Every structure is written in C-alpha cells, then in structure tokens.
PDB file of C-alpha atoms in Angstrom:
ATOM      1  CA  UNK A 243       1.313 -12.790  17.133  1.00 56.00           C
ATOM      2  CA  UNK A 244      -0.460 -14.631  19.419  1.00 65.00           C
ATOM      3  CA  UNK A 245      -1.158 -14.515  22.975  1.00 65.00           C
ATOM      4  CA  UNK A 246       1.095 -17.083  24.101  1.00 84.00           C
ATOM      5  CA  UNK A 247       3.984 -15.692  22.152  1.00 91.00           C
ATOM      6  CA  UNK A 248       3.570 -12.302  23.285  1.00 93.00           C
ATOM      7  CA  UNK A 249       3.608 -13.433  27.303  1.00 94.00           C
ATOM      8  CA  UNK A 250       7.133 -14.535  25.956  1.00 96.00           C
ATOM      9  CA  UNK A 251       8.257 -11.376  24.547  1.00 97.00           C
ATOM     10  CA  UNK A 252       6.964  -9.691  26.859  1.00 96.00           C
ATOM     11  CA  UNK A 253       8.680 -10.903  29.739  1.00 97.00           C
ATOM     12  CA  UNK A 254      11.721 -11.582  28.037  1.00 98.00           C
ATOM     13  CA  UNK A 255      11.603  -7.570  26.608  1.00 98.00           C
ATOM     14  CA  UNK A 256      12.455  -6.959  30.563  1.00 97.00           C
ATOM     15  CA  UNK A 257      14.068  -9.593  31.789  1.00 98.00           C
ATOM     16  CA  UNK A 258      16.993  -9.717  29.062  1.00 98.00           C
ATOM     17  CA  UNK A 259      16.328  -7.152  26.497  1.00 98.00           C
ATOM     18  CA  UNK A 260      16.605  -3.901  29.065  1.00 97.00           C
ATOM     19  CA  UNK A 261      12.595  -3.314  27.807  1.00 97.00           C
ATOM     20  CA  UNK A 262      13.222  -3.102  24.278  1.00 97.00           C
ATOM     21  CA  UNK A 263      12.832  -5.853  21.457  1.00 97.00           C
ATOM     22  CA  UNK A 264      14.282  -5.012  17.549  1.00 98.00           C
ATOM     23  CA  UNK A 265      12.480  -6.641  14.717  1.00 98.00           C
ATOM     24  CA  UNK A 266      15.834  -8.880  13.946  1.00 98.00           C
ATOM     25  CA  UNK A 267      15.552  -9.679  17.362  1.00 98.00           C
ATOM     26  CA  UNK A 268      12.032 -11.207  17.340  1.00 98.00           C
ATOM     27  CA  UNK A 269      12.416 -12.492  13.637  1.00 98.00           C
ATOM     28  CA  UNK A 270      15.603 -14.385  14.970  1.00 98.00           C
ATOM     29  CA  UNK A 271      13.882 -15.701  17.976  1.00 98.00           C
ATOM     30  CA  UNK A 272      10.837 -16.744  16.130  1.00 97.00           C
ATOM     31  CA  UNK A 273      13.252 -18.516  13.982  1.00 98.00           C
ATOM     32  CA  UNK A 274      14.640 -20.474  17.263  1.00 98.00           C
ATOM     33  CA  UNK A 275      11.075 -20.877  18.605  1.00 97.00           C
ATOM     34  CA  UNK A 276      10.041 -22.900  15.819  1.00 96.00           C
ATOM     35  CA  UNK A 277      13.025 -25.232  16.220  1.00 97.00           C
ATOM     36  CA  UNK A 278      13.241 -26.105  19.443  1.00 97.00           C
ATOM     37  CA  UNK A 279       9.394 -26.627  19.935  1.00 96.00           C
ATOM     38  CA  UNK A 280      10.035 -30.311  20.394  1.00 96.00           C
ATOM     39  CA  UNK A 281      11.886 -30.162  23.136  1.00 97.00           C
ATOM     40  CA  UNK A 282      11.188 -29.791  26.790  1.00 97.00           C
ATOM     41  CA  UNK A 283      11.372 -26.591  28.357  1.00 98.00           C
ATOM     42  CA  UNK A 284      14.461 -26.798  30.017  1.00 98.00           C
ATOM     43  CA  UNK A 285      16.162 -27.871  27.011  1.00 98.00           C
ATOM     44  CA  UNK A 286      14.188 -24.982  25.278  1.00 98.00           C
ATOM     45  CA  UNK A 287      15.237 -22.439  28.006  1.00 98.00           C
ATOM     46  CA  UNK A 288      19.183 -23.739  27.420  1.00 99.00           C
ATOM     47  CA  UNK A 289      19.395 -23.684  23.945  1.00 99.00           C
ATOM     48  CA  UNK A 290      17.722 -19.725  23.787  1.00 99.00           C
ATOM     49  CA  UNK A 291      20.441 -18.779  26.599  1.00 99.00           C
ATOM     50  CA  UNK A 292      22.991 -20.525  24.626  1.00 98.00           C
ATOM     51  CA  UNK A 293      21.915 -18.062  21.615  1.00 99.00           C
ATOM     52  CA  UNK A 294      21.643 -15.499  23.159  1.00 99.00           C
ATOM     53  CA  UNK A 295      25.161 -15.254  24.558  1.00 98.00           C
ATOM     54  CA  UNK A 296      26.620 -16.764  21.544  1.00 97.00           C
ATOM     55  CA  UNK A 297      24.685 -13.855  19.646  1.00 98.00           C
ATOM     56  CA  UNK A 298      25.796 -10.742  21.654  1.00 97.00           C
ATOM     57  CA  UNK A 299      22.304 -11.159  22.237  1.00 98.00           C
ATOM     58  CA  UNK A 300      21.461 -10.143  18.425  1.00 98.00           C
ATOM     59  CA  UNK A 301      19.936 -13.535  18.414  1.00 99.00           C
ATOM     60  CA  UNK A 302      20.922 -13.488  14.496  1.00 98.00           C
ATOM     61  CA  UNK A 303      23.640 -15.988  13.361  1.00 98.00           C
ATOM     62  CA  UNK A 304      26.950 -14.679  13.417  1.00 98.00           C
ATOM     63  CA  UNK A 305      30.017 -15.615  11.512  1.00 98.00           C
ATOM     64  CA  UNK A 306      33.162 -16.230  13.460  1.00 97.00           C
ATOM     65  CA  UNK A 307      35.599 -13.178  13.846  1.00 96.00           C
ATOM     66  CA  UNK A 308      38.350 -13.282  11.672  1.00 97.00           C
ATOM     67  CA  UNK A 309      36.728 -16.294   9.764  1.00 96.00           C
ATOM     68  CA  UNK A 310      39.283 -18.939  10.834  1.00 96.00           C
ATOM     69  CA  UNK A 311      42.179 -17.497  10.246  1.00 96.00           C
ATOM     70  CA  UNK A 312      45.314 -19.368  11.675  1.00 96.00           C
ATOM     71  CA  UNK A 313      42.895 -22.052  12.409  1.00 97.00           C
ATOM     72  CA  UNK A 314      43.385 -25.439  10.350  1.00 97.00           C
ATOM     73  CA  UNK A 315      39.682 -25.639   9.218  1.00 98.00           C
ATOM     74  CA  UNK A 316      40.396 -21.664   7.786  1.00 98.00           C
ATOM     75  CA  UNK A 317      43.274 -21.872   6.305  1.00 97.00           C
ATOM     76  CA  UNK A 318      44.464 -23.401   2.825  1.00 98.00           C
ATOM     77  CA  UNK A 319      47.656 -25.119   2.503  1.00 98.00           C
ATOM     78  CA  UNK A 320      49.460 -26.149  -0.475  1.00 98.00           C
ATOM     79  CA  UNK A 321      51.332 -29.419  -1.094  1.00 97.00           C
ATOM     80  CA  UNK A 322      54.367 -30.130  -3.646  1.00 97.00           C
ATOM     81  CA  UNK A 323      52.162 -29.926  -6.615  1.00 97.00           C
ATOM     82  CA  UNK A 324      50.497 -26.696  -5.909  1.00 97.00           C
ATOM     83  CA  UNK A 325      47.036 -28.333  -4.916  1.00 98.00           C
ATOM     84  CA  UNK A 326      45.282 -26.084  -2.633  1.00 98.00           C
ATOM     85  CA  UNK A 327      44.167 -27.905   0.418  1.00 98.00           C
ATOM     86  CA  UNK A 328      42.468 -27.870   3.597  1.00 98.00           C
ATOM     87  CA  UNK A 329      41.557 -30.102   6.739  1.00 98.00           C
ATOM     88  CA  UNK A 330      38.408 -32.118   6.962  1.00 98.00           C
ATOM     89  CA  UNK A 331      38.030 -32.343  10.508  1.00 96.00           C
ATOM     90  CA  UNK A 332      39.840 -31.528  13.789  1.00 92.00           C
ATOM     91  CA  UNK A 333      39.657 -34.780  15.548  1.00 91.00           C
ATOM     92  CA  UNK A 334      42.793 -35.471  16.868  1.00 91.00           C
ATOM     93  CA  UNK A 335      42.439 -39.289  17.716  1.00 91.00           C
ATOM     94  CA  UNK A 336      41.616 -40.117  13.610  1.00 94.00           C
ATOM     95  CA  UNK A 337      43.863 -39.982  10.606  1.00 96.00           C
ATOM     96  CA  UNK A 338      44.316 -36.744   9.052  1.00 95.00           C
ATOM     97  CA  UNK A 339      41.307 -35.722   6.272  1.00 97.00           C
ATOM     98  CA  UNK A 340      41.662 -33.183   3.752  1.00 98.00           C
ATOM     99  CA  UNK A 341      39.785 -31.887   0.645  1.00 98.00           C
ATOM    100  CA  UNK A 342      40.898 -30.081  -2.063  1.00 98.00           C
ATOM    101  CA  UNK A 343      39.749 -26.120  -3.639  1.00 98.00           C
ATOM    102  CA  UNK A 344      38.669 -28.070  -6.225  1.00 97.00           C
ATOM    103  CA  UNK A 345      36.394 -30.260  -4.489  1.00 96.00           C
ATOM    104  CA  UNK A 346      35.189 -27.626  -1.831  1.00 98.00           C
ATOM    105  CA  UNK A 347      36.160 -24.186  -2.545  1.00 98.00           C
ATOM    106  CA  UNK A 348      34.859 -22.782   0.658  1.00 98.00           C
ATOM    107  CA  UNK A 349      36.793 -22.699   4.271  1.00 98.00           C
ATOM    108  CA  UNK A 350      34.691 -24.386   6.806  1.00 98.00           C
ATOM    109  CA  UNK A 351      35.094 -21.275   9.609  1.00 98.00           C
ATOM    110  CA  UNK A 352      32.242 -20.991  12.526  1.00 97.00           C
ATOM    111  CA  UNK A 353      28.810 -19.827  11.307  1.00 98.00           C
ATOM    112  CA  UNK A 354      25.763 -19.750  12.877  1.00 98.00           C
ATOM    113  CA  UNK A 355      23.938 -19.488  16.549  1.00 98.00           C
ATOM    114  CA  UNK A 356      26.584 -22.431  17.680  1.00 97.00           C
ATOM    115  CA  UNK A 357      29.594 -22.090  15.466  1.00 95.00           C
ATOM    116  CA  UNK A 358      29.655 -24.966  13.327  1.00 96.00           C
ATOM    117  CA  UNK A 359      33.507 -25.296  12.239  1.00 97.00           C
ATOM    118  CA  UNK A 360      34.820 -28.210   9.957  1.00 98.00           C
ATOM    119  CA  UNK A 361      33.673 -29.230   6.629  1.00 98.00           C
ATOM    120  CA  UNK A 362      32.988 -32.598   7.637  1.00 97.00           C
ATOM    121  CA  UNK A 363      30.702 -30.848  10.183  1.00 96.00           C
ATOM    122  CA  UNK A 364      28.966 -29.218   7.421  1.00 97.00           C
ATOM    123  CA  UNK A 365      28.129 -32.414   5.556  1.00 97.00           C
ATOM    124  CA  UNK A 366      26.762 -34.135   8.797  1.00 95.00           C
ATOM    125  CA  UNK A 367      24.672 -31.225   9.402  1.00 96.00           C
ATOM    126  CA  UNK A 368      23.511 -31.308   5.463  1.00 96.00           C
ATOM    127  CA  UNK A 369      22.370 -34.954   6.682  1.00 95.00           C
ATOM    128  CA  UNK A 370      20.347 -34.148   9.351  1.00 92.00           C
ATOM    129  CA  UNK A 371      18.439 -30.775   7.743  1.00 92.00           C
ATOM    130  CA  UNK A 372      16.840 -33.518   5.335  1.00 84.00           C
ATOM    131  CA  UNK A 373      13.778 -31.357   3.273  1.00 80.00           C
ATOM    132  CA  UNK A 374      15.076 -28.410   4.139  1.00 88.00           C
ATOM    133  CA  UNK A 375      17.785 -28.874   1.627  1.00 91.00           C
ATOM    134  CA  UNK A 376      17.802 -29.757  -1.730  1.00 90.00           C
ATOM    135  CA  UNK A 377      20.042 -32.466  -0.933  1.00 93.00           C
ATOM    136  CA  UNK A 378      22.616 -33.749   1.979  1.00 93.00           C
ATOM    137  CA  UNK A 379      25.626 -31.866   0.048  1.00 95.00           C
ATOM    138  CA  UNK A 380      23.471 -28.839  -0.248  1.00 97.00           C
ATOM    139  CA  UNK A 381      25.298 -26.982   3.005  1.00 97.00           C
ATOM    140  CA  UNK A 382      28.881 -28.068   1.966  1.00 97.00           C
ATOM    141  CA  UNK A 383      28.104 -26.711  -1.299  1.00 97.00           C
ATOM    142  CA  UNK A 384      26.914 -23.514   0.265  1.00 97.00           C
ATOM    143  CA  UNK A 385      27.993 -22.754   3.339  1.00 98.00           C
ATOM    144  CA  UNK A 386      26.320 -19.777   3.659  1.00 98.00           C
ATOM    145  CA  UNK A 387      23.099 -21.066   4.116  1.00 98.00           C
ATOM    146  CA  UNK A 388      23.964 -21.979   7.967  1.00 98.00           C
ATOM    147  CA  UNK A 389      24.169 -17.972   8.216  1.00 98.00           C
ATOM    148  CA  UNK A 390      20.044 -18.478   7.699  1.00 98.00           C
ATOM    149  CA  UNK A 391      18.466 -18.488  11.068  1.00 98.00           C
ATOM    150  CA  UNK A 392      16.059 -21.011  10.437  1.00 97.00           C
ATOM    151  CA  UNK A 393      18.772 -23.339   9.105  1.00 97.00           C
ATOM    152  CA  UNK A 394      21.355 -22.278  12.231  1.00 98.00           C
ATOM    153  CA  UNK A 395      18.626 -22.851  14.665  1.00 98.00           C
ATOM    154  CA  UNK A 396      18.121 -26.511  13.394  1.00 97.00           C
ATOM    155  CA  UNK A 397      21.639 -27.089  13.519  1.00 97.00           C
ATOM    156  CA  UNK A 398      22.509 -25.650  17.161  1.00 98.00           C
ATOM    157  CA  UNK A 399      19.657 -28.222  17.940  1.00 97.00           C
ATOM    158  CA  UNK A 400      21.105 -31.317  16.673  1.00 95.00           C
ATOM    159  CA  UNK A 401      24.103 -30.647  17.315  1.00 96.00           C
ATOM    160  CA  UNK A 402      23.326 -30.194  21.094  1.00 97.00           C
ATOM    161  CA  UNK A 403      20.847 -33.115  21.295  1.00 97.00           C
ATOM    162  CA  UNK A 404      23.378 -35.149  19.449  1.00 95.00           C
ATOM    163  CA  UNK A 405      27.130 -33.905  21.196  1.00 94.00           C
ATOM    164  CA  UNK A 406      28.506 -32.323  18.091  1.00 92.00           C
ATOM    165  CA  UNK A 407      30.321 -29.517  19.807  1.00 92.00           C
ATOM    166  CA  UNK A 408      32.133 -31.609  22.511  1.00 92.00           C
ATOM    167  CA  UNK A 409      30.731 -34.312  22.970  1.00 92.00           C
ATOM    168  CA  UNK A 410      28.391 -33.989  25.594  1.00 97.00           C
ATOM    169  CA  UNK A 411      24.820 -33.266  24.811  1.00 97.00           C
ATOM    170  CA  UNK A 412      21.116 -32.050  26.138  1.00 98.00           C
ATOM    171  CA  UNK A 413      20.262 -35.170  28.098  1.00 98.00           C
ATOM    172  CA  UNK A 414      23.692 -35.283  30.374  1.00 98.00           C
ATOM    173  CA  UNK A 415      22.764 -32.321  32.078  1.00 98.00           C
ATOM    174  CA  UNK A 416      18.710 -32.056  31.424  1.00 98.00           C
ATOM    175  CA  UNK A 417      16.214 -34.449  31.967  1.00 95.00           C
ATOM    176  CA  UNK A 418      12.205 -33.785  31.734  1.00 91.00           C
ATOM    177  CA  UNK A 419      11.990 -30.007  34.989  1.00 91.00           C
ATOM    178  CA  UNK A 420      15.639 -31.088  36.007  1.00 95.00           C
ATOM    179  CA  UNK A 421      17.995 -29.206  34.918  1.00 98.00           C
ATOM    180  CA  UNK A 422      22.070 -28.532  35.548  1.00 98.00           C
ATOM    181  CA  UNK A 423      22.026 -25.009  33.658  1.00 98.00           C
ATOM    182  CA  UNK A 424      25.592 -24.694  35.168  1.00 98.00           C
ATOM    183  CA  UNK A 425      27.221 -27.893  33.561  1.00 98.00           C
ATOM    184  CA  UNK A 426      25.027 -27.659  30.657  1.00 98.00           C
ATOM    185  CA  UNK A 427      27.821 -24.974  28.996  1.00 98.00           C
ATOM    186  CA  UNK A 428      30.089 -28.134  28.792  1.00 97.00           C
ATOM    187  CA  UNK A 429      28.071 -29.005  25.900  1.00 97.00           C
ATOM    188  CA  UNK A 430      29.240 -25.724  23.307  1.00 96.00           C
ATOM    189  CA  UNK A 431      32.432 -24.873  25.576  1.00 91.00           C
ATOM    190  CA  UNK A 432      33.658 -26.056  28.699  1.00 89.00           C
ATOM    191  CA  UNK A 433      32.417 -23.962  31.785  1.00 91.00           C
ATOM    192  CA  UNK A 434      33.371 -20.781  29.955  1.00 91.00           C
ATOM    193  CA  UNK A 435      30.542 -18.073  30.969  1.00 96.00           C
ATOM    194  CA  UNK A 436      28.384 -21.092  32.753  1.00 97.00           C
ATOM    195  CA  UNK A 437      27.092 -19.192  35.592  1.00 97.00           C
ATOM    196  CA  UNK A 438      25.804 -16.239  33.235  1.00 98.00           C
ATOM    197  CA  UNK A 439      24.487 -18.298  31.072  1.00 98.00           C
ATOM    198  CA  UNK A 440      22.517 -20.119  33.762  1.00 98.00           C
ATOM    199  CA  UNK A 441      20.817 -17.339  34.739  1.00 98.00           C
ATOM    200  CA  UNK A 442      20.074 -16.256  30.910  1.00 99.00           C
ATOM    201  CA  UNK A 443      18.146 -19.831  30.789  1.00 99.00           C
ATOM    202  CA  UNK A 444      16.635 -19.394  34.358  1.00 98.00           C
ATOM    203  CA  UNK A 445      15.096 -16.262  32.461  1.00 98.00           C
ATOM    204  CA  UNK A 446      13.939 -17.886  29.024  1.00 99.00           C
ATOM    205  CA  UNK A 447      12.336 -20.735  31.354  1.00 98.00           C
ATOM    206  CA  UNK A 448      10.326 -18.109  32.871  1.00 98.00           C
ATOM    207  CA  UNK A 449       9.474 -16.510  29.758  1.00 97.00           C
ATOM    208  CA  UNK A 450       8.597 -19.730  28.125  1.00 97.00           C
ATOM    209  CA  UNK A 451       6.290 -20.886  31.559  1.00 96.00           C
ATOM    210  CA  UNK A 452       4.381 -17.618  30.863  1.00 94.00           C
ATOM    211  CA  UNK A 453       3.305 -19.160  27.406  1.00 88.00           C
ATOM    212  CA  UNK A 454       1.306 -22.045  29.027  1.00 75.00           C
TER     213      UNK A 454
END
C-alpha cells in the first residue's frame, strides 16, 4: 500500500472504524477508491459516506433484506395463461412494463453499495459498465454480478452522477470544495439519516485531504 493510501486508512481506522480496519473492509474500500478517483473530493467524500451507511459500514455490497418480497420488482405474478411475470420498472408516470420468467428469470431486488432495484435498472447499468462486461445484457443476465464490489462501486457512481435513484444527482448539491452534505442524501433517499451521514462524509473528506 502506499503512503497516500495508508494516511487514508489510517485516519479513517479512528475516525469511523473505532481503530480497527478488517481485510473485507479495506478490500471493499479499495474497490470504491478506484471508482470514484475521477471525481472531486467532495463528491468522493459523499459517495464513501453514502457506502458506508448503506453498508452497516461492512463497506461490502449487500443484498436487500427479504430480497423484494411484496415489492413489484420482487415478486412474480401470473396472468390467465399461466405466464410468469414481473414489472420492468417502477415509474409511475409511464405505461406499465413487464418481462416474462422466460425472458429474465431473475427478480430485479436491491443489490449492491446503492440498491439498484428494477430490471430495467439493471440493463441501463449493463450500458454504462461498457468493458467491464462482456456485453450491455451481461448484468440482466446475471444479476449477481452487481453483488461484486468493483462492479457495485461503478454503479453507485453513475447512478449518483447521473440521478438514477431519485432523480437528483452529485452536481445539485456539490460543486468543485462546496458541498451541501445535508441535502446531498436526497440523491439515494430523501433526508432519511442526512445529518449522520454528513458527518460520515465530513470524515472521509478528511481522510481523503490526508492523501495529498
């Protein structure tokens, strides 16, 4: 590891880890590192808090409790022929989608660092991982693969840069040293946990200064 990474770990070890890293711990933030490097540090700082409370602070991906259940995207329906179906997406202003067991024989429940719900989330997110796939239809195909945390970080980064969760995104609430840490939670959920959260990125900003 290298000097600038361990000033990280090192104060983040203290200031959010009560002095003590795991190896899943690092692996998973090493994994998130990598990702977010093109971003600014507030962003940076944001999206680490936003993993770490989404985590339990495990900072693995997680799969959603209960795995959708009573939820349209986790739960298959069956129409007057006996098709097994499902819904495509949960947007109420659009006309209904839905796929069939046949054509995707997975549930679309949260996975991930963000939980990324929906199959026609899935396929957007297949889009956007490019190389890292073996093709756009890859993470549809295997939905699983959003449980890796190189592949989860990449996702919880688009999809806050880009407003997939709610619609609001990175640059409403940070530009460049300016940051709303408090509004930012508006982007994954509301104001739910904002303040704590705040003060998790006020930490990783600190921990990420100590790098330069």
């Amino acid at each position: 590891m290298n000097e600038n990474r361990a000033a990280f770990y090192d104060t983040v070890r203290h200031s959010l880890f009560s002095g003590n890293l795991t190896q899943k711990q690092v692996d998973g933030m090493e994994a998130l590192l990598t990702a977010i490097s093109p971003f600014s540090v507030c962003e940076q700082a944001y999206m680490l808090a936003t993993a770490y409370h989404e985590t339990a602070r495990t900072m693995q991906p997680i799969a959603e409790i209960g795995k959708g259940a009573g939820r349209k995207y986790g739960t298959w329906l069956t129409n007057s022929n006996g098709v097994c179906y499902c819904h495509a997406h949960g947007d109420k202003k659009r006309k209904p989608v839905v796929y069939t067991e046949t054509d995707y024989p997975h549930l679309y429940y949260g996975r991930g660092y963000v939980q990324l719900t929906w199959l026609e989330n899935y396929l957007r997110a297949g889009k956007e991982l490019g190389s890292v796939l073996t093709d756009a239809g890859q993470l549809a195909r295997e939905p699983k693969l959003a449980m890796r945390p190189d592949i989860a970080a990449m996702i919880m980064c688009f999809g806050m840069r880009d407003g997939w969760f709610t619609g609001r995104k990175l640059s409403d609430y940070i530009r460049g040293d300016q940051a709303d840490y408090v509004n930012a939670r508006r982007i994954i959920n509301g104001t739910d946990k904002a303040q704590a959260i705040a003060a998790y990125a006020r930490k990783f900003e600190a921990a990420l200064r100590a790098m330069n």
